[in-house]
mmCIF file of C-alpha atoms and ligand atoms in Angstrom:
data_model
loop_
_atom_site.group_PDB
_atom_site.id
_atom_site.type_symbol
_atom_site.label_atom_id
_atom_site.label_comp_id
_atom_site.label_asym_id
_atom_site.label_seq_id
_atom_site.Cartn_x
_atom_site.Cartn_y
_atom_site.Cartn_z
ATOM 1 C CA UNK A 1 0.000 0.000 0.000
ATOM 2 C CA UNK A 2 1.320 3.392 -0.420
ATOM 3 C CA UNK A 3 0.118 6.353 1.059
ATOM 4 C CA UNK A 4 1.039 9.966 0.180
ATOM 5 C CA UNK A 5 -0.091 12.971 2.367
ATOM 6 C CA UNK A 6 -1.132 16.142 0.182
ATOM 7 C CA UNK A 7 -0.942 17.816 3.425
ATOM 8 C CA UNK A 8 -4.178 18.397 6.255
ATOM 9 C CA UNK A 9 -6.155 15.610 5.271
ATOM 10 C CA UNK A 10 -6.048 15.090 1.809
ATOM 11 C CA UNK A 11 -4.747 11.741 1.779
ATOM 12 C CA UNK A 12 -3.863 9.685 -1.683
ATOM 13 C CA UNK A 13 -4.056 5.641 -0.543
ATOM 14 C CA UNK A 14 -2.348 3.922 -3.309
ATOM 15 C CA UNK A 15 -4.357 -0.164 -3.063
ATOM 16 C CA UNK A 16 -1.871 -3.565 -3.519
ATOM 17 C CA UNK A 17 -4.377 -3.415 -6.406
ATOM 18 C CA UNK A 18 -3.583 -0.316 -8.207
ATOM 19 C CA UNK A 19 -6.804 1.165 -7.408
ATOM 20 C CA UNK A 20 -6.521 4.422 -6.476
ATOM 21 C CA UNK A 21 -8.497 6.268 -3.203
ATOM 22 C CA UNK A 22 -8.193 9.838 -2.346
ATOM 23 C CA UNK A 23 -9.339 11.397 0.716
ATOM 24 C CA UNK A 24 -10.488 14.657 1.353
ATOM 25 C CA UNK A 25 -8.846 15.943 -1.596
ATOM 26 C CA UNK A 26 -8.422 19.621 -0.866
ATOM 27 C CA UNK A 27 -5.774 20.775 -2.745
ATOM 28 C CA UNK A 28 -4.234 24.692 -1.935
ATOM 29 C CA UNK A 29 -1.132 26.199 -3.156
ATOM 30 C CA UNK A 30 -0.337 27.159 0.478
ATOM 31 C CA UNK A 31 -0.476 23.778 1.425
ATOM 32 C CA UNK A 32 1.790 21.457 -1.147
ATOM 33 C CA UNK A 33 2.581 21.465 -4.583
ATOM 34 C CA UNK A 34 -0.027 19.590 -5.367
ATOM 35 C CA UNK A 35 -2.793 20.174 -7.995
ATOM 36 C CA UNK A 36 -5.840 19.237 -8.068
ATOM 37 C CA UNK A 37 -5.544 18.802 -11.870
ATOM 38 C CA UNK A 38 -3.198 16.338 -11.640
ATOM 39 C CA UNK A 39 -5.513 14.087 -9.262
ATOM 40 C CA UNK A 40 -6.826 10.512 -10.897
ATOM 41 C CA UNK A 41 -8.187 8.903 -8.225
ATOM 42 C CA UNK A 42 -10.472 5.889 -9.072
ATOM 43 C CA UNK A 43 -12.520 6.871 -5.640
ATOM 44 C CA UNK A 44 -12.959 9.858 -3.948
ATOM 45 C CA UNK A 45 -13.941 9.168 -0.245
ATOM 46 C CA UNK A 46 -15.739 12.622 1.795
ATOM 47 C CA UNK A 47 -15.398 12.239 5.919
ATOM 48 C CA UNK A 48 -17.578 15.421 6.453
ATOM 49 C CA UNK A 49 -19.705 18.421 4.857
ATOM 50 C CA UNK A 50 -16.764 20.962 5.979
ATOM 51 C CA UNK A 51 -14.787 22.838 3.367
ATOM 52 C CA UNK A 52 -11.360 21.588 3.704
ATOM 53 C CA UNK A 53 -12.463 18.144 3.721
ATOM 54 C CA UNK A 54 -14.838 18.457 0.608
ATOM 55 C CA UNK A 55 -12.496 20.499 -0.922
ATOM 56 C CA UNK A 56 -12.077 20.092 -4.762
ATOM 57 C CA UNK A 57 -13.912 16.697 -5.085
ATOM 58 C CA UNK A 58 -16.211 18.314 -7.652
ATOM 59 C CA UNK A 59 -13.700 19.571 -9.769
ATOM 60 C CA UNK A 60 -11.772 16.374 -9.852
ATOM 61 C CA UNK A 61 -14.927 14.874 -11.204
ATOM 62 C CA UNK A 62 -13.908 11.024 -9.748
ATOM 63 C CA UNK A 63 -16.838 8.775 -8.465
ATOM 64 C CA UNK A 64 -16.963 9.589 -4.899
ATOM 65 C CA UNK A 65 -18.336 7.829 -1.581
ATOM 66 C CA UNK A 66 -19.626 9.986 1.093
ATOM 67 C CA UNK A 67 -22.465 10.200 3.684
ATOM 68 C CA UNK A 68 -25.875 9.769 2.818
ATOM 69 C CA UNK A 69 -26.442 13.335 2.483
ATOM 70 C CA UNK A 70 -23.426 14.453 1.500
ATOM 71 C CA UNK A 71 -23.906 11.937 -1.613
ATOM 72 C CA UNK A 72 -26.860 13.957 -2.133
ATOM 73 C CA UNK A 73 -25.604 17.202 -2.399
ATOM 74 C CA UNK A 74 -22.415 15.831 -4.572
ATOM 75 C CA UNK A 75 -25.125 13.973 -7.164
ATOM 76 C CA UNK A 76 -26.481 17.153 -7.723
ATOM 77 C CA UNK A 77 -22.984 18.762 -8.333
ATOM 78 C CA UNK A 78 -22.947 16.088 -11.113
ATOM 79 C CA UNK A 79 -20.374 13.480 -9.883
ATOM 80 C CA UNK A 80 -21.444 9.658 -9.891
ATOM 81 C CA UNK A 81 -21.791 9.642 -5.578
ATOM 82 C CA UNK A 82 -22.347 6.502 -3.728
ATOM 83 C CA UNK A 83 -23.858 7.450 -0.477
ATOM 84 C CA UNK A 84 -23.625 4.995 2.527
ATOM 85 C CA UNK A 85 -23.339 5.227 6.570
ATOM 86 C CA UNK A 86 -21.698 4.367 9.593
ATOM 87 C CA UNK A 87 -21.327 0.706 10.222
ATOM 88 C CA UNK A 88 -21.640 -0.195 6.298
ATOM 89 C CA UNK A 89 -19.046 -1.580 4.385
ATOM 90 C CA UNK A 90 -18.455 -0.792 0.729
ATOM 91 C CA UNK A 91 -17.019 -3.459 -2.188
ATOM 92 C CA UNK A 92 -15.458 0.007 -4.011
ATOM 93 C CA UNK A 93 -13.132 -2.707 -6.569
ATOM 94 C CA UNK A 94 -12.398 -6.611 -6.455
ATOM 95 C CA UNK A 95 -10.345 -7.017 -3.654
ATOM 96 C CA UNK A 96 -11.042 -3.252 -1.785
ATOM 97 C CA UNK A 97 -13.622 -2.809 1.169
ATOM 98 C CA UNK A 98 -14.757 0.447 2.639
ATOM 99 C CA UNK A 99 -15.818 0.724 5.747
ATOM 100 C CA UNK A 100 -17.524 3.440 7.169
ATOM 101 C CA UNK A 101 -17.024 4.482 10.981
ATOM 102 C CA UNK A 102 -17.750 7.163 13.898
ATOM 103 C CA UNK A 103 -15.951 10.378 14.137
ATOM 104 C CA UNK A 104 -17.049 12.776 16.871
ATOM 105 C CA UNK A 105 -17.583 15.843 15.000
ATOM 106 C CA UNK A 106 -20.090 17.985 12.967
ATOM 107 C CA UNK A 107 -20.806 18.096 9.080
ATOM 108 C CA UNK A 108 -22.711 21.230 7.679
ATOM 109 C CA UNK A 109 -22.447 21.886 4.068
ATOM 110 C CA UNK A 110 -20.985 25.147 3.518
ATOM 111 C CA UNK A 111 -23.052 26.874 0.518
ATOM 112 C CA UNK A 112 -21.071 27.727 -2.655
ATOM 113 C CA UNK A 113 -22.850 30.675 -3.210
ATOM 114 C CA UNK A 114 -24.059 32.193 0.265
ATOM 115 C CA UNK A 115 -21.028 30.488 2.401
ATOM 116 C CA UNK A 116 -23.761 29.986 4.536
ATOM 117 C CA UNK A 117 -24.056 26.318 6.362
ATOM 118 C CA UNK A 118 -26.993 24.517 4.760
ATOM 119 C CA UNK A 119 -26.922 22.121 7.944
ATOM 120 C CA UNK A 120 -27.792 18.979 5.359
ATOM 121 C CA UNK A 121 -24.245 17.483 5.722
ATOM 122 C CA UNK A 122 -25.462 14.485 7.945
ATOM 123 C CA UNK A 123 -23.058 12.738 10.409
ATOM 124 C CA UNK A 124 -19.092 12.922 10.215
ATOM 125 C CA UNK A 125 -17.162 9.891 9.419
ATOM 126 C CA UNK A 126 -13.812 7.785 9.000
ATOM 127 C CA UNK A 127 -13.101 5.255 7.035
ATOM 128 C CA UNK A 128 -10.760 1.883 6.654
ATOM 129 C CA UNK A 129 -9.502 1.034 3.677
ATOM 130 C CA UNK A 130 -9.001 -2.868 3.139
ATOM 131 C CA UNK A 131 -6.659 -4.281 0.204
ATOM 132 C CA UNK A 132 -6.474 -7.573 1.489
ATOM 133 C CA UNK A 133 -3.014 -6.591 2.592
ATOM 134 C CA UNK A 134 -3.345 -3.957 4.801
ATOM 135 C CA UNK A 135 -6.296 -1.990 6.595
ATOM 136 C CA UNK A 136 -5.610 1.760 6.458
ATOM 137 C CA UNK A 137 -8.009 3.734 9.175
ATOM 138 C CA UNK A 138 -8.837 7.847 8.233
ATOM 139 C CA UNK A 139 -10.305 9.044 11.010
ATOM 140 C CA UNK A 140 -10.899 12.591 9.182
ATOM 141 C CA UNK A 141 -11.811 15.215 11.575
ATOM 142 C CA UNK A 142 -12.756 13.974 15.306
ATOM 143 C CA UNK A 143 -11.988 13.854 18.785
ATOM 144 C CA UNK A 144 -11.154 10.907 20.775
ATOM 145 C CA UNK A 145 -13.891 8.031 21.185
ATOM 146 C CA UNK A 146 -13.970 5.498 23.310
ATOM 147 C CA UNK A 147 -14.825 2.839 20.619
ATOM 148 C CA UNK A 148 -11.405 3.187 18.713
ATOM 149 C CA UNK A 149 -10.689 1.354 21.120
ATOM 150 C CA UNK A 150 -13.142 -1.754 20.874
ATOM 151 C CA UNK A 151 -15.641 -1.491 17.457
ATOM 152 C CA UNK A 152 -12.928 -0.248 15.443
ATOM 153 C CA UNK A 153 -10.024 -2.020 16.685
ATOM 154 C CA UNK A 154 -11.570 -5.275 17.357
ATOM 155 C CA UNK A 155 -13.999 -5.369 13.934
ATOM 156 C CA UNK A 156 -11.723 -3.548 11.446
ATOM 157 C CA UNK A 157 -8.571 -3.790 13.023
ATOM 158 C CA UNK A 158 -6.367 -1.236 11.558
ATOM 159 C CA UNK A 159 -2.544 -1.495 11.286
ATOM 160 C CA UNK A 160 -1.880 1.871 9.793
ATOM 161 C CA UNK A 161 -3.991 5.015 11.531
ATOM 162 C CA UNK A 162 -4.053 8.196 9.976
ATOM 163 C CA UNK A 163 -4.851 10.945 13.050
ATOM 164 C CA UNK A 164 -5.560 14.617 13.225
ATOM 165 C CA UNK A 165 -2.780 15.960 15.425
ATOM 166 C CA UNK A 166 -4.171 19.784 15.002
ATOM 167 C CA UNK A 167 -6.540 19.974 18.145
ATOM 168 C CA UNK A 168 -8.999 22.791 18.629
ATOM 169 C CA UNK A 169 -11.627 21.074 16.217
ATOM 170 C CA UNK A 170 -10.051 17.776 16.618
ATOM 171 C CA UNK A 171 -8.126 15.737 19.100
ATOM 172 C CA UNK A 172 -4.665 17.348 19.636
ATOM 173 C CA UNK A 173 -1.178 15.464 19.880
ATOM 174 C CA UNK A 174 -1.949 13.698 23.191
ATOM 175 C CA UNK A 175 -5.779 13.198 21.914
ATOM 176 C CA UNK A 176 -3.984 11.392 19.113
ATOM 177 C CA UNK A 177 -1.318 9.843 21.100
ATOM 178 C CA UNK A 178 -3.784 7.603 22.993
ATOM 179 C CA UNK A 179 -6.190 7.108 20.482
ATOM 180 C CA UNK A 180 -2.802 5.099 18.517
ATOM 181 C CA UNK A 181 -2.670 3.285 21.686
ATOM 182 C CA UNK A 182 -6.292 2.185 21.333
ATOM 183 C CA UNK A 183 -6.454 1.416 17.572
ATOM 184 C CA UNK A 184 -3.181 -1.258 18.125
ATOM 185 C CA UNK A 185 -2.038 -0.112 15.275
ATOM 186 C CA UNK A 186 1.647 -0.891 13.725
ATOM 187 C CA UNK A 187 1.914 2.883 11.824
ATOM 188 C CA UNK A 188 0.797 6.480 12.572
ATOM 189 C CA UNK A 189 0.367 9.273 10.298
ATOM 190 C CA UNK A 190 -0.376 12.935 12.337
ATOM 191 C CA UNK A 191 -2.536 14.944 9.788
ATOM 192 C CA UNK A 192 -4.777 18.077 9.755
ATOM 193 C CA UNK A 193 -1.908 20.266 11.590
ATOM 194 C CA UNK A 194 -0.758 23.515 10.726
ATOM 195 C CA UNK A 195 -2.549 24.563 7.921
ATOM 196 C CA UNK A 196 -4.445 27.432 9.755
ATOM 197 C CA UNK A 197 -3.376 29.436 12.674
ATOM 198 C CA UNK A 198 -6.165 27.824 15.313
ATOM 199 C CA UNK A 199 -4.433 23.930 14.600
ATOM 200 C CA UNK A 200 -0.794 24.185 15.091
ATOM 201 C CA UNK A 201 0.348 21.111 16.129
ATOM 202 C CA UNK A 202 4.201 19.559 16.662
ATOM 203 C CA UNK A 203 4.648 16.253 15.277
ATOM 204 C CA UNK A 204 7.764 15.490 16.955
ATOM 205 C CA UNK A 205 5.951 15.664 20.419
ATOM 206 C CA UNK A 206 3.193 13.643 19.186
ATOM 207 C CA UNK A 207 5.892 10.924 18.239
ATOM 208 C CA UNK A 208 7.597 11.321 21.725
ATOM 209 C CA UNK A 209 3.827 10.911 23.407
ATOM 210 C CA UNK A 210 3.294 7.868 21.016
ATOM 211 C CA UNK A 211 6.450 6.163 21.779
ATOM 212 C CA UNK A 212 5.499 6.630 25.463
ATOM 213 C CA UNK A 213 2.611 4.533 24.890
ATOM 214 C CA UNK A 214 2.838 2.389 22.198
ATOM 215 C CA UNK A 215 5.205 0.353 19.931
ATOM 216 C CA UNK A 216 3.741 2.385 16.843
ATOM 217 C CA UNK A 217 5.629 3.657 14.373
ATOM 218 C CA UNK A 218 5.235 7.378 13.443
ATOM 219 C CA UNK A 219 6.142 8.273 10.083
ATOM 220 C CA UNK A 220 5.766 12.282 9.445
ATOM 221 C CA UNK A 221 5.815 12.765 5.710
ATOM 222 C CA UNK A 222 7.105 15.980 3.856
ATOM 223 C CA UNK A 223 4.630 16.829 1.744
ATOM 224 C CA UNK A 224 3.182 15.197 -1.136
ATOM 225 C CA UNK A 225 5.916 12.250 -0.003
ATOM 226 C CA UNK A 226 4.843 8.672 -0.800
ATOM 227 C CA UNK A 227 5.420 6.143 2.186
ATOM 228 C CA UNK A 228 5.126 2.227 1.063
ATOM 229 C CA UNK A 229 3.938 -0.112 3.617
HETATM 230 NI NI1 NI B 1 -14.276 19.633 10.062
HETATM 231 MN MN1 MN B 2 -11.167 19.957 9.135
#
């Protein structure tokens, strides 16, 4: 599997397949290089209705999975949208399972037009990725929950995490720390951290808080750098 970090949580998951997965693809000159031009993901996946998740998954134009309502609203945008919800699992390829999970947040569709929050965004999410090799968990924007620790550990169990690291909307370094601890997970990627003044985050205390706890491995990419697992 190989996973490359467009920086906050736009997250490219390369499948032992080929098949391609991008999550929350927002892509900003301020943040990498990356363009969202040059994004051919097979799947788009959406974790919530919020801006910098959604991002530029209409211009990409990919087939995209997302909440019920968030499915909705991207159907009407014109994209081929597959909505599902927490607890279901999705057959996205031969060989690739979805499945959606909990993430203790809120979802509001920010209007194009008005910037106004339509409030039809339904409930956050995460997702794991399966490729019959290795079970990727995205827990896009959340705080810590206590079932990280049993549904998604013991049903889906995870061996590489991706984690917001940023705090103030979502669970900071030592949120993030414990939550690695809970998932038993073999790899840790801190995301959605310093890209806006409110979520400045140090991954190099987040590694010292995981190592406290945990055997993980934290790998803290440079941007748009491809790690191979
Ligand atoms: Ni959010
Ligand atoms: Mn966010």
């Amino acid at each position: 599997m190989k996973i490359t970090w467009h920086g906050h949580a736009n997250v490219e998951i390369g499948c032992r397949t080929g098949f391609k997965v991008l999550v929350d693809p927002m892509f900003a000159p301020h943040i990498t290089g990356a363009k969202a031009a040059d994004a051919r993901p097979d799947l788009v996946l959406v974790t919530h209705g919020h801006d910098d998740h959604v991002g530029d998954t209409v211009a990409i134009g990919a087939p995209v999975v997302a909440n019920f309502e968030i499915s909705n609203y991207l159907g009407r945008k014109g994209l081929k949208a597959t909505g599902m919800n927490i607890g279901g699992r999705y057959v996205a390829a031969p060989g690739i399972v979805i499945a959606m999970t909990f993430a203790a947040h809120s979802s509001g569709i920010q209007d194009d037009q008005t910037g106004l929050f339509d409030g039809q965004g339904g409930n956050p999410c995460g997702y794991v990725i399966d490729d019959g090799e290795h079970r990727v968990y995205h827990a896009g924007d959340t705080g810590l929950f206590g079932d990280m620790k049993h549904v998604i550990r013991e049903l889906y169990r995870p061996d590489i995490a991706l984690l917001p690291i940023g705090g103030h909307y979502t669970m900071g370094e030592q949120e993030a720390a414990i939550a690695t601890e809970w998932l038993g997970v073999d790899h840790v990627i801190p995301i959605h951290y310093n890209t806006a003044p409110l979520i400045v985050a140090a991954p190099l205390s987040f590694k010292r808080m995981v190592e406290e706890r945990s055997k993980a491995q934290v790998h803290i990419p440079k941007a748009d750098e491809t790690l191979v697992f």
